[in-house]
Coordinates of N, CA and C in Angstrom, one line a residue:
M1 N 124.5 93.2 58.3 CA 125.8 93.7 58.2 C 125.9 94.8 57.1
S2 N 126.4 95.9 57.4 CA 126.5 97.0 56.4 C 127.4 96.7 55.3
K3 N 127.1 97.1 54.1 CA 127.9 97.0 52.9 C 128.8 98.2 52.8
K4 N 130.1 97.9 52.6 CA 131.1 99.0 52.5 C 131.1 99.6 51.1
I5 N 131.0 101.0 51.1 CA 130.9 101.7 49.8 C 132.1 102.7 49.7
L6 N 132.7 102.6 48.6 CA 133.8 103.6 48.2 C 133.1 104.6 47.3
V7 N 133.1 105.8 47.6 CA 132.3 106.9 46.9 C 133.3 107.7 46.0
A8 N 133.0 107.7 44.8 CA 133.8 108.5 43.8 C 132.8 109.2 42.9
S9 N 132.0 110.1 43.4 CA 131.0 110.8 42.6 C 131.4 112.1 42.1
G10 N 132.3 112.7 42.8 CA 132.7 114.1 42.4 C 131.6 115.2 42.8
Q11 N 130.6 114.7 43.5 CA 129.4 115.6 43.9 C 129.2 115.5 45.4
K12 N 129.3 116.6 46.2 CA 129.2 116.5 47.6 C 127.8 116.0 48.0
I13 N 126.8 116.4 47.3 CA 125.4 116.1 47.6 C 125.2 114.5 47.6
I14 N 125.9 113.8 46.7 CA 125.7 112.4 46.6 C 126.5 111.8 47.7
D15 N 127.7 112.3 48.0 CA 128.5 111.8 49.1 C 127.8 111.9 50.4
D16 N 127.1 113.0 50.7 CA 126.4 113.2 51.9 C 125.2 112.3 52.0
S17 N 124.5 112.1 50.8 CA 123.4 111.2 50.8 C 123.7 109.8 51.2
I18 N 124.9 109.3 50.8 CA 125.3 107.9 51.1 C 125.4 107.7 52.6
R19 N 126.0 108.7 53.3 CA 126.1 108.7 54.7 C 124.9 108.5 55.4
S20 N 123.7 108.9 54.9 CA 122.4 108.9 55.5 C 121.7 107.6 55.4
F21 N 122.2 106.7 54.5 CA 121.6 105.5 54.3 C 121.9 104.3 55.3
E22 N 120.9 103.7 55.8 CA 121.2 102.5 56.7 C 121.6 101.4 55.8
D23 N 122.3 100.5 56.4 CA 122.8 99.3 55.8 C 124.0 99.5 54.8
Y24 N 124.5 100.8 54.8 CA 125.6 101.1 54.0 C 126.6 101.9 54.7
E25 N 127.9 101.6 54.6 CA 129.0 102.3 55.3 C 129.9 102.9 54.3
E26 N 130.0 104.2 54.3 CA 131.0 104.9 53.5 C 132.4 104.7 54.1
I27 N 133.3 104.1 53.3 CA 134.6 103.8 53.9 C 135.7 104.7 53.3
G28 N 135.3 105.5 52.3 CA 136.2 106.4 51.7 C 135.6 107.3 50.6
V29 N 136.2 108.4 50.3 CA 135.7 109.3 49.3 C 136.9 109.7 48.4
I30 N 136.7 109.4 47.1 CA 137.7 109.7 46.1 C 137.3 110.9 45.3
Q31 N 138.3 111.8 45.1 CA 138.0 113.0 44.3 C 138.6 113.0 42.9
Y32 N 139.5 112.2 42.6 CA 140.1 112.1 41.2 C 140.2 110.7 40.6
R33 N 140.0 110.7 39.3 CA 140.0 109.4 38.6 C 141.3 108.6 38.8
K34 N 142.4 109.3 38.8 CA 143.7 108.6 38.9 C 143.8 107.8 40.2
E35 N 143.0 108.2 41.2 CA 143.1 107.5 42.5 C 142.2 106.3 42.7
L36 N 141.3 106.0 41.6 CA 140.3 105.0 41.7 C 140.9 103.6 41.9
Y37 N 141.8 103.2 41.1 CA 142.3 101.8 41.1 C 143.0 101.5 42.4
E38 N 143.9 102.5 42.8 CA 144.6 102.2 44.1 C 143.7 102.2 45.3
A39 N 142.6 103.1 45.2 CA 141.7 103.1 46.3 C 140.9 101.8 46.4
C40 N 140.5 101.2 45.3 CA 139.9 99.9 45.3 C 140.8 98.8 45.9
E41 N 142.0 98.9 45.6 CA 143.0 97.9 46.1 C 143.2 98.1 47.6
F42 N 143.2 99.4 48.0 CA 143.4 99.6 49.5 C 142.2 99.3 50.4
Y43 N 141.0 99.9 50.0 CA 139.8 99.8 50.7 C 139.1 98.5 50.6
K44 N 139.2 97.8 49.4 CA 138.5 96.6 49.2 C 137.0 96.7 49.5
P45 N 136.3 97.6 48.8 CA 134.9 97.9 49.1 C 134.0 96.8 48.5
D46 N 132.8 96.7 49.0 CA 131.8 95.8 48.4 C 131.2 96.5 47.2
I47 N 131.1 97.9 47.3 CA 130.5 98.6 46.2 C 131.4 99.9 45.9
L48 N 131.6 100.1 44.6 CA 132.2 101.3 44.2 C 131.1 102.1 43.4
L49 N 130.8 103.3 44.0 CA 129.9 104.2 43.3 C 130.7 105.3 42.7
V50 N 130.7 105.4 41.4 CA 131.5 106.3 40.6 C 130.6 107.0 39.6
A51 N 130.9 108.3 39.4 CA 130.1 109.2 38.5 C 131.1 109.8 37.5
E52 N 130.5 110.2 36.4 CA 131.2 110.8 35.3 C 131.7 112.2 35.7
A53 N 131.2 112.8 36.8 CA 131.6 114.1 37.2 C 133.0 114.0 38.0
L54 N 133.5 112.8 38.3 CA 134.7 112.7 39.0 C 135.8 113.5 38.3
G55 N 136.7 114.1 39.1 CA 137.7 115.0 38.6 C 138.8 114.2 37.8
G56 N 139.4 114.8 36.8 CA 140.5 114.2 36.1 C 140.2 114.0 34.6
K57 N 141.2 113.9 33.8 CA 141.1 113.8 32.4 C 141.2 112.3 31.9
E58 N 141.6 111.4 32.8 CA 141.8 110.0 32.4 C 140.5 109.4 31.9
S59 N 140.6 108.4 31.1 CA 139.3 107.7 30.6 C 138.8 106.9 31.8
L60 N 137.5 107.3 32.2 CA 136.9 106.6 33.3 C 136.5 105.1 32.9
V61 N 136.1 105.0 31.7 CA 135.7 103.6 31.2 C 137.0 102.7 31.2
T62 N 138.1 103.1 30.8 CA 139.2 102.3 30.8 C 139.6 101.9 32.2
I63 N 139.5 102.8 33.2 CA 139.9 102.5 34.6 C 138.9 101.5 35.1
L64 N 137.6 101.7 34.8 CA 136.6 100.7 35.2 C 136.8 99.3 34.7
F65 N 137.2 99.2 33.4 CA 137.5 98.0 32.8 C 138.7 97.2 33.6
Q66 N 139.7 98.0 34.0 CA 140.8 97.4 34.7 C 140.3 97.0 36.1
I67 N 139.5 97.8 36.8 CA 139.0 97.4 38.1 C 138.1 96.1 38.0
V68 N 137.3 96.0 37.0 CA 136.5 94.8 36.8 C 137.4 93.6 36.6
K69 N 138.5 93.7 35.9 CA 139.4 92.6 35.6 C 140.1 92.2 36.9
D70 N 140.6 93.1 37.6 CA 141.4 92.8 38.8 C 140.7 92.6 40.1
F71 N 139.4 93.2 40.2 CA 138.7 93.1 41.4 C 137.2 92.7 41.1
P72 N 137.0 91.5 40.6 CA 135.7 91.1 40.1 C 134.6 91.1 41.2
S73 N 135.0 91.0 42.5 CA 134.0 90.9 43.5 C 133.4 92.3 43.8
I74 N 134.0 93.4 43.4 CA 133.4 94.7 43.6 C 132.2 95.0 42.7
R75 N 131.1 95.4 43.3 CA 130.0 95.8 42.5 C 130.2 97.3 42.1
I76 N 130.2 97.6 40.8 CA 130.4 98.9 40.4 C 129.1 99.5 40.0
I77 N 128.8 100.7 40.5 CA 127.7 101.4 40.1 C 128.2 102.7 39.4
Y78 N 127.9 102.8 38.1 CA 128.4 103.9 37.3 C 127.3 104.9 37.0
L79 N 127.4 106.1 37.5 CA 126.4 107.2 37.2 C 127.0 107.9 36.0
A80 N 126.5 107.5 34.8 CA 127.1 107.9 33.6 C 126.5 109.3 33.1
G81 N 125.5 109.7 33.8 CA 124.8 111.0 33.3 C 124.0 110.7 32.1
N82 N 123.5 111.9 31.5 CA 122.6 111.8 30.4 C 123.4 111.2 29.2
V83 N 122.8 110.3 28.5 CA 123.6 109.6 27.3 C 122.7 110.0 26.0
D84 N 123.4 110.6 25.1 CA 122.8 110.8 23.8 C 123.0 109.5 23.0
F85 N 122.0 108.8 22.7 CA 122.1 107.5 22.0 C 122.6 107.6 20.5
K86 N 122.8 108.8 20.1 CA 123.4 109.0 18.8 C 124.9 109.0 18.9
D87 N 125.4 109.1 20.2 CA 126.8 109.2 20.4 C 127.4 107.8 20.4
E88 N 127.9 107.3 19.2 CA 128.4 106.0 19.1 C 129.5 105.5 20.0
L89 N 130.4 106.4 20.3 CA 131.5 106.1 21.2 C 131.0 105.8 22.6
K90 N 130.1 106.7 23.1 CA 129.6 106.5 24.4 C 128.7 105.3 24.5
V91 N 127.8 105.1 23.6 CA 126.9 103.9 23.7 C 127.8 102.6 23.6
N92 N 128.8 102.6 22.7 CA 129.6 101.4 22.6 C 130.4 101.2 23.9
S93 N 130.9 102.2 24.5 CA 131.7 102.1 25.7 C 130.7 101.5 26.9
L94 N 129.6 102.0 27.0 CA 128.7 101.6 28.0 C 128.3 100.1 27.8
G95 N 128.0 99.8 26.5 CA 127.6 98.5 26.2 C 128.7 97.4 26.5
L96 N 129.9 97.8 26.2 CA 131.0 96.8 26.5 C 131.3 96.7 28.0
L97 N 131.1 97.8 28.7 CA 131.2 97.7 30.2 C 130.2 96.8 30.7
I98 N 128.9 96.9 30.3 CA 127.9 96.0 30.7 C 128.2 94.5 30.5
M99 N 128.7 94.3 29.3 CA 129.1 92.9 28.9 C 130.2 92.4 29.7
A100 N 131.0 93.3 30.2 CA 132.2 93.0 31.0 C 131.8 92.7 32.5
G101 N 130.6 93.1 32.8 CA 130.1 92.8 34.2 C 129.6 94.0 35.0
V102 N 129.8 95.2 34.4 CA 129.3 96.5 35.1 C 127.9 96.7 34.7
T103 N 126.9 96.0 35.3 CA 125.6 96.1 34.9 C 124.8 97.2 35.6
D104 N 125.3 97.8 36.6 CA 124.7 99.0 37.2 C 125.1 100.3 36.6
V105 N 124.7 100.5 35.3 CA 125.0 101.7 34.5 C 123.7 102.6 34.6
I106 N 123.9 103.7 35.2 CA 122.7 104.6 35.4 C 123.0 105.8 34.5
H107 N 122.0 106.0 33.5 CA 122.3 107.1 32.5 C 121.1 108.2 32.6
E108 N 120.4 108.2 33.6 CA 119.4 109.3 33.8 C 120.1 110.7 34.0
S109 N 119.6 111.7 33.5 CA 120.2 113.1 33.6 C 120.0 113.6 35.0
K110 N 119.0 113.1 35.8 CA 118.8 113.6 37.2 C 118.4 112.4 38.0
I111 N 118.9 112.3 39.2 CA 118.4 111.3 40.2 C 118.2 111.9 41.5
S112 N 117.2 111.4 42.2 CA 116.9 111.9 43.6 C 117.6 111.0 44.6
I113 N 117.4 111.4 45.9 CA 118.0 110.6 47.0 C 117.3 109.2 47.0
Q114 N 115.9 109.2 46.8 CA 115.2 108.0 46.8 C 115.6 107.1 45.7
M115 N 115.9 107.7 44.5 CA 116.4 106.9 43.4 C 117.7 106.2 43.7
L116 N 118.6 107.1 44.3 CA 119.9 106.6 44.6 C 119.9 105.4 45.6
K117 N 119.0 105.5 46.6 CA 118.8 104.4 47.6 C 118.3 103.1 46.8
H118 N 117.3 103.3 45.9 CA 116.8 102.2 45.1 C 117.9 101.6 44.2
I119 N 118.8 102.3 43.7 CA 119.9 101.8 42.9 C 120.8 101.0 43.7
L120 N 121.1 101.4 44.9 CA 121.9 100.7 45.9 C 121.3 99.3 46.2
D121 N 120.0 99.4 46.5 CA 119.2 98.2 47.0 C 118.9 97.2 45.9
T122 N 118.9 97.7 44.6 CA 118.4 96.8 43.6 C 119.4 96.7 42.5
P123 N 120.4 95.8 42.6 CA 121.4 95.5 41.5 C 120.7 95.2 40.2
K124 N 121.2 95.8 39.1 CA 120.7 95.4 37.8 C 121.4 94.2 37.2
T125 N 120.8 93.6 36.3 CA 121.4 92.4 35.6 C 121.6 92.8 34.1
Q126 N 122.3 91.9 33.4 CA 122.5 92.1 32.0 C 121.2 92.1 31.3
E127 N 120.2 91.3 31.7 CA 118.9 91.3 31.1 C 118.2 92.7 31.2
D128 N 118.4 93.4 32.4 CA 117.9 94.7 32.6 C 118.5 95.7 31.6
M129 N 119.7 95.5 31.3 CA 120.5 96.4 30.4 C 120.5 95.9 28.9
A130 N 119.7 94.9 28.5 CA 119.8 94.3 27.2 C 119.6 95.3 26.1
Y131 N 118.8 96.4 26.4 CA 118.6 97.4 25.3 C 119.8 98.1 24.9
L132 N 120.8 98.3 25.9 CA 122.0 98.9 25.5 C 122.9 98.0 24.8
I133 N 123.0 96.8 25.2 CA 123.8 95.8 24.6 C 123.3 95.6 23.1
K134 N 122.0 95.7 22.9 CA 121.4 95.5 21.6 C 121.9 96.6 20.7
K135 N 121.9 97.9 21.2 CA 122.4 99.0 20.4 C 123.9 98.8 20.0
V136 N 124.7 98.2 20.9 CA 126.1 98.0 20.5 C 126.1 96.9 19.4
Q137 N 125.3 95.9 19.5 CA 125.3 94.8 18.6 C 124.8 95.2 17.2
E138 N 123.8 96.0 17.2 CA 123.2 96.5 16.0 C 124.0 97.7 15.3
G139 N 124.7 98.4 16.2 CA 125.4 99.6 15.7 C 124.4 100.8 15.7
T140 N 125.0 101.9 16.2 CA 124.1 103.1 16.3 C 124.3 104.0 15.1
G141 N 125.1 103.6 14.1 CA 125.4 104.4 13.0 C 126.0 103.7 11.9
N142 N 126.6 104.4 11.0 CA 127.3 103.8 9.9 C 128.7 103.6 10.2
H143 N 129.1 102.3 10.3 CA 130.5 102.0 10.7 C 131.4 101.7 9.5
K144 N 130.9 101.9 8.3 CA 131.7 101.5 7.1 C 133.1 102.0 7.1
N145 N 133.2 103.3 7.5 CA 134.5 103.9 7.4 C 135.3 103.8 8.7
N146 N 134.7 103.1 9.7 CA 135.4 103.0 10.9 C 136.1 101.7 11.2
L147 N 135.5 100.6 10.7 CA 135.9 99.3 10.9 C 136.4 98.6 9.7
I148 N 137.6 98.1 9.7 CA 138.2 97.5 8.5 C 138.6 96.0 8.8
Q149 N 138.2 95.1 8.0 CA 138.7 93.7 8.1 C 139.4 93.5 6.7
F150 N 140.7 92.9 6.9 CA 141.4 92.6 5.7 C 142.1 91.3 5.9
E151 N 142.4 90.6 4.8 CA 143.0 89.3 4.9 C 144.5 89.4 4.3
I152 N 145.4 88.9 5.1 CA 146.8 89.1 4.7 C 147.1 87.9 3.8
P153 N 147.5 88.1 2.5 CA 147.7 87.0 1.6 C 149.0 86.3 1.9
K154 N 149.1 85.0 1.6 CA 150.3 84.2 1.8 C 151.3 84.7 0.7
E155 N 152.6 84.6 1.1 CA 153.7 84.8 0.1 C 153.7 83.6 -0.8
E156 N 154.1 83.9 -2.1 CA 154.1 82.8 -3.1 C 155.0 81.6 -2.8
N157 N 156.2 82.0 -2.1 CA 157.2 81.0 -1.8 C 157.1 80.5 -0.4
D158 N 156.0 80.7 0.3 CA 155.8 80.3 1.7 C 154.8 79.2 1.8
E159 N 155.1 78.0 1.4 CA 154.1 76.9 1.3 C 153.9 76.4 2.8
E160 N 154.8 76.4 3.6 CA 154.7 75.8 4.9 C 153.6 76.5 5.7
D161 N 153.5 77.9 5.6 CA 152.6 78.6 6.5 C 151.4 79.0 5.6
A162 N 151.0 78.2 4.6 CA 149.9 78.7 3.7 C 148.6 78.7 4.4
D163 N 148.3 77.7 5.3 CA 147.0 77.7 6.0 C 147.0 78.9 7.0
C164 N 148.1 79.1 7.6 CA 148.0 80.2 8.6 C 147.8 81.5 8.0
Y165 N 148.5 81.8 6.9 CA 148.4 83.1 6.2 C 147.0 83.4 5.7
K166 N 146.4 82.4 5.1 CA 145.1 82.6 4.4 C 144.0 82.7 5.5
N167 N 144.3 82.3 6.7 CA 143.3 82.5 7.8 C 143.6 83.5 8.8
L168 N 144.5 84.4 8.5 CA 144.9 85.5 9.4 C 144.1 86.8 9.0
H169 N 143.4 87.3 10.0 CA 142.6 88.5 9.8 C 142.8 89.5 10.9
V170 N 142.7 90.8 10.5 CA 143.0 91.9 11.4 C 141.7 92.8 11.5
F171 N 141.3 93.0 12.7 CA 140.1 94.0 12.9 C 140.8 95.3 13.5
S172 N 140.6 96.3 12.7 CA 141.4 97.5 13.0 C 140.6 98.8 12.9
S173 N 140.8 99.8 13.6 CA 140.2 101.0 13.5 C 140.9 102.1 14.3
I174 N 140.9 103.3 13.7 CA 141.6 104.4 14.5 C 140.7 105.0 15.5
K175 N 139.4 104.6 15.5 CA 138.4 105.2 16.4 C 138.1 104.3 17.6
P176 N 138.3 104.8 18.8 CA 138.0 104.0 20.0 C 136.5 103.7 20.1
G177 N 136.1 102.5 20.5 CA 134.7 102.2 20.7 C 133.9 101.8 19.5
S178 N 134.7 101.6 18.4 CA 134.0 101.3 17.1 C 133.5 99.8 17.0
G179 N 134.0 99.0 18.0 CA 133.5 97.6 18.0 C 134.5 96.5 17.7
K180 N 135.8 96.9 17.7 CA 136.9 96.0 17.4 C 136.9 94.8 18.3
T181 N 136.9 95.0 19.6 CA 136.9 93.9 20.5 C 135.7 93.1 20.4
F182 N 134.5 93.7 20.3 CA 133.3 92.9 20.2 C 133.3 92.0 19.0
L183 N 133.6 92.6 17.9 CA 133.5 91.8 16.6 C 134.6 90.7 16.6
S184 N 135.8 91.1 16.9 CA 136.9 90.0 16.8 C 136.7 88.9 17.8
T185 N 136.2 89.2 19.0 CA 135.9 88.1 20.0 C 134.8 87.2 19.5
N186 N 133.7 87.8 19.0 CA 132.6 87.0 18.5 C 133.0 86.1 17.3
V187 N 133.7 86.7 16.4 CA 134.2 86.0 15.2 C 135.1 84.8 15.6
A188 N 136.0 85.1 16.5 CA 136.9 84.0 17.0 C 136.1 82.9 17.7
C189 N 135.2 83.2 18.6 CA 134.4 82.2 19.3 C 133.5 81.4 18.3
A190 N 133.0 82.1 17.2 CA 132.1 81.4 16.3 C 133.0 80.5 15.5
I191 N 134.1 80.8 15.1 CA 135.0 79.9 14.3 C 135.4 78.7 15.2
A192 N 135.8 79.0 16.4 CA 136.1 77.9 17.3 C 135.0 76.9 17.6
S193 N 133.8 77.4 17.7 CA 132.7 76.5 18.1 C 132.0 76.0 16.8
S194 N 131.9 76.7 15.7 CA 131.2 76.2 14.6 C 131.9 76.2 13.3
G195 N 133.2 76.4 13.3 CA 134.0 76.4 12.1 C 134.2 75.0 11.4
V196 N 134.6 75.1 10.2 CA 134.8 73.8 9.5 C 135.9 73.0 10.1
N197 N 135.7 71.7 10.3 CA 136.7 70.8 10.9 C 138.0 70.7 10.1
T198 N 139.1 70.5 10.7 CA 140.3 70.3 10.0 C 140.4 68.9 9.3
K199 N 141.4 68.7 8.6 CA 141.5 67.5 7.8 C 141.6 66.2 8.8
E200 N 142.0 66.4 10.0 CA 142.0 65.4 11.0 C 140.7 65.2 11.7
G201 N 139.7 66.0 11.3 CA 138.4 65.9 11.9 C 138.2 66.7 13.2
K202 N 139.2 67.5 13.6 CA 139.2 68.3 14.8 C 138.6 69.7 14.6
K203 N 138.1 70.3 15.7 CA 137.6 71.6 15.6 C 138.8 72.6 15.3
P204 N 138.5 73.6 14.6 CA 139.6 74.6 14.3 C 140.2 75.3 15.5
R205 N 141.5 75.4 15.6 CA 142.1 76.1 16.7 C 142.2 77.6 16.4
V206 N 141.9 78.5 17.3 CA 141.9 80.0 16.9 C 142.7 80.7 18.1
A207 N 143.6 81.5 17.5 CA 144.4 82.4 18.3 C 143.9 83.8 18.2
L208 N 143.5 84.4 19.4 CA 143.0 85.8 19.4 C 144.1 86.7 20.0
I209 N 144.7 87.6 19.2 CA 145.8 88.3 19.6 C 145.4 89.8 19.8
E210 N 145.7 90.3 21.1 CA 145.4 91.7 21.4 C 146.5 92.6 20.9
A211 N 146.2 93.5 20.1 CA 147.2 94.5 19.5 C 147.1 95.8 20.1
D212 N 146.0 96.1 20.8 CA 145.8 97.4 21.4 C 146.3 97.4 22.9
L213 N 147.6 97.6 23.1 CA 148.2 97.4 24.4 C 147.9 98.5 25.3
N214 N 147.2 99.6 24.9 CA 146.7 100.6 25.9 C 145.4 100.2 26.4
G215 N 144.5 99.6 25.6 CA 143.2 99.2 26.1 C 143.1 97.8 26.8
L216 N 143.7 96.8 26.2 CA 143.7 95.5 26.7 C 142.2 95.0 26.9
G217 N 141.3 95.3 25.9 CA 139.9 95.0 26.1 C 139.6 93.5 26.0
L218 N 140.4 92.7 25.3 CA 140.1 91.3 25.1 C 140.1 90.6 26.5
G219 N 141.1 90.9 27.3 CA 141.1 90.2 28.6 C 139.9 90.5 29.4
T220 N 139.5 91.7 29.4 CA 138.3 92.1 30.2 C 137.1 91.5 29.6
F221 N 137.0 91.5 28.3 CA 135.8 91.0 27.6 C 135.6 89.5 27.8
L222 N 136.7 88.8 27.9 CA 136.7 87.3 28.1 C 136.9 86.9 29.5
H223 N 137.0 87.9 30.4 CA 137.1 87.6 31.9 C 138.4 86.8 32.1
I224 N 139.4 87.2 31.5 CA 140.7 86.5 31.6 C 141.6 87.5 32.5

């Protein structure tokens, strides 16, 4: 049975190549980024093939995060183009996409028809892309001026909420892709699983609050 592909490459040569492959059925061609989400909802493809060359000024990574969240059964193949590994924002974005489930991230500067067929036939895993995840975890540069963690002190006259205030932390940055979601999620999970027990001997309870209402990365990151 042929797998249904929604093509959003922005390049006619790729669109034409897909039509020539056996075992794959092109069910639609998308020309603009703003059409991606609704097209996935309408066509319900098995595979979404999307490339950085797709028309539009919208953030492609943000759209893909939303598609992963709402349509987890769609396999996304992202032709990201050549990636400069000194580009912190790009590397972080790709790494977070991979951790969210978009493991078919192709960042070669050139691909052939044979390579494209191999990409379709051979899904990648997170293990295959571990080198990109590692770069996100290690950091590709100096984040000292990008990421800020601070503790909100308790008010002197607020004894009731003393424990809450001294354990409230904010992970903030004006720069997208600097690691806010990655760091805050891992810190919260570490505290919940390995933090100091409460006076009652229970594991600590952790609330993780999303403050970036444009990105909503926590839901995607935690598959919620």
